[in-house]
Amino acid sequence: MNPTLSDRVYWTTADLELLPDNGNRYEIIDGELFVTRAPHWGHQQSTGNIYQELNIWSQETGLGQAA
């Protein structure tokens, strides 16, 4: 038997508090639980590169501020 929408479990922040602290990252989006990995160092490097380019543009144009 296939589950229907009425059979769906809607996760809440209270449910999230009950999950184990096991290194996984948990997110609830529209009541659905997602388990995600922590960002890899490559994500941090990419973020730094984007910030650097935005900061250069901001200084050259006098518009905005990279933060």
PDB file of C-alpha atoms in Angstrom:
ATOM      1  CA  MET A   1       0.000   0.000   0.000  1.00  0.00           C
ATOM      2  CA  ASN A   2       1.354   3.437  -0.940  1.00  0.00           C
ATOM      3  CA  PRO A   3       1.345   6.143   1.724  1.00  0.00           C
ATOM      4  CA  THR A   4      -1.031   9.038   1.160  1.00  0.00           C
ATOM      5  CA  LEU A   5      -0.570  12.683   2.071  1.00  0.00           C
ATOM      6  CA  SER A   6      -2.715  12.146   5.153  1.00  0.00           C
ATOM      7  CA  ASP A   7      -0.220   9.468   6.301  1.00  0.00           C
ATOM      8  CA  ARG A   8       2.664  11.925   6.127  1.00  0.00           C
ATOM      9  CA  VAL A   9       4.558  12.738   9.336  1.00  0.00           C
ATOM     10  CA  TYR A  10       5.062  16.468   9.865  1.00  0.00           C
ATOM     11  CA  TRP A  11       8.235  17.147  11.828  1.00  0.00           C
ATOM     12  CA  THR A  12       8.381  20.074  14.247  1.00  0.00           C
ATOM     13  CA  THR A  13      11.154  21.897  16.080  1.00  0.00           C
ATOM     14  CA  ALA A  14      10.141  19.951  19.198  1.00  0.00           C
ATOM     15  CA  ASP A  15      10.875  16.712  17.306  1.00  0.00           C
ATOM     16  CA  LEU A  16      14.202  18.147  16.203  1.00  0.00           C
ATOM     17  CA  GLU A  17      15.245  18.681  19.825  1.00  0.00           C
ATOM     18  CA  LEU A  18      14.744  14.949  20.494  1.00  0.00           C
ATOM     19  CA  LEU A  19      17.144  13.792  17.769  1.00  0.00           C
ATOM     20  CA  PRO A  20      20.588  12.557  18.862  1.00  0.00           C
ATOM     21  CA  ASP A  21      23.638  14.808  18.739  1.00  0.00           C
ATOM     22  CA  ASN A  22      25.529  12.458  16.431  1.00  0.00           C
ATOM     23  CA  GLY A  23      27.313  14.853  14.087  1.00  0.00           C
ATOM     24  CA  ASN A  24      24.543  14.906  11.491  1.00  0.00           C
ATOM     25  CA  ARG A  25      22.867  18.163  10.542  1.00  0.00           C
ATOM     26  CA  TYR A  26      19.100  18.031  10.600  1.00  0.00           C
ATOM     27  CA  GLU A  27      16.766  20.479   8.883  1.00  0.00           C
ATOM     28  CA  ILE A  28      12.990  20.630   8.742  1.00  0.00           C
ATOM     29  CA  ILE A  29      11.529  22.130   5.588  1.00  0.00           C
ATOM     30  CA  ASP A  30       7.745  22.264   5.244  1.00  0.00           C
ATOM     31  CA  GLY A  31       7.439  19.591   7.917  1.00  0.00           C
ATOM     32  CA  GLU A  32       9.825  17.185   6.187  1.00  0.00           C
ATOM     33  CA  LEU A  33      13.045  16.063   7.881  1.00  0.00           C
ATOM     34  CA  PHE A  34      16.291  16.318   5.926  1.00  0.00           C
ATOM     35  CA  VAL A  35      19.658  14.978   7.072  1.00  0.00           C
ATOM     36  CA  THR A  36      22.587  16.848   5.551  1.00  0.00           C
ATOM     37  CA  ARG A  37      26.333  16.631   5.834  1.00  0.00           C
ATOM     38  CA  ALA A  38      28.372  19.456   7.284  1.00  0.00           C
ATOM     39  CA  PRO A  39      29.966  21.713   4.656  1.00  0.00           C
ATOM     40  CA  HIS A  40      33.312  20.546   3.320  1.00  0.00           C
ATOM     41  CA  TRP A  41      36.311  22.894   3.408  1.00  0.00           C
ATOM     42  CA  GLY A  42      35.790  23.439  -0.328  1.00  0.00           C
ATOM     43  CA  HIS A  43      32.492  25.174   0.440  1.00  0.00           C
ATOM     44  CA  GLN A  44      34.294  27.552   2.763  1.00  0.00           C
ATOM     45  CA  GLN A  45      36.934  28.284   0.135  1.00  0.00           C
ATOM     46  CA  SER A  46      34.261  29.015  -2.479  1.00  0.00           C
ATOM     47  CA  THR A  47      32.485  31.334  -0.058  1.00  0.00           C
ATOM     48  CA  GLY A  48      35.746  33.167   0.607  1.00  0.00           C
ATOM     49  CA  ASN A  49      36.388  33.583  -3.123  1.00  0.00           C
ATOM     50  CA  ILE A  50      32.913  35.024  -3.692  1.00  0.00           C
ATOM     51  CA  TYR A  51      33.360  37.423  -0.777  1.00  0.00           C
ATOM     52  CA  GLN A  52      36.722  38.570  -2.148  1.00  0.00           C
ATOM     53  CA  GLU A  53      35.272  39.342  -5.583  1.00  0.00           C
ATOM     54  CA  LEU A  54      32.282  41.177  -4.097  1.00  0.00           C
ATOM     55  CA  ASN A  55      34.576  43.183  -1.828  1.00  0.00           C
ATOM     56  CA  ILE A  56      36.789  44.237  -4.770  1.00  0.00           C
ATOM     57  CA  TRP A  57      33.713  45.237  -6.795  1.00  0.00           C
ATOM     58  CA  SER A  58      32.304  47.180  -3.854  1.00  0.00           C
ATOM     59  CA  GLN A  59      35.546  49.107  -3.358  1.00  0.00           C
ATOM     60  CA  GLU A  60      35.950  49.852  -7.084  1.00  0.00           C
ATOM     61  CA  THR A  61      32.378  51.059  -7.577  1.00  0.00           C
ATOM     62  CA  GLY A  62      31.740  52.614  -4.184  1.00  0.00           C
ATOM     63  CA  LEU A  63      28.498  50.641  -4.077  1.00  0.00           C
ATOM     64  CA  GLY A  64      27.425  48.227  -1.389  1.00  0.00           C
ATOM     65  CA  GLN A  65      29.562  46.485   1.154  1.00  0.00           C
ATOM     66  CA  ALA A  66      30.715  42.885   1.270  1.00  0.00           C
ATOM     67  CA  ALA A  67      29.931  41.259   4.587  1.00  0.00           C
TER      68      ALA A  67
END
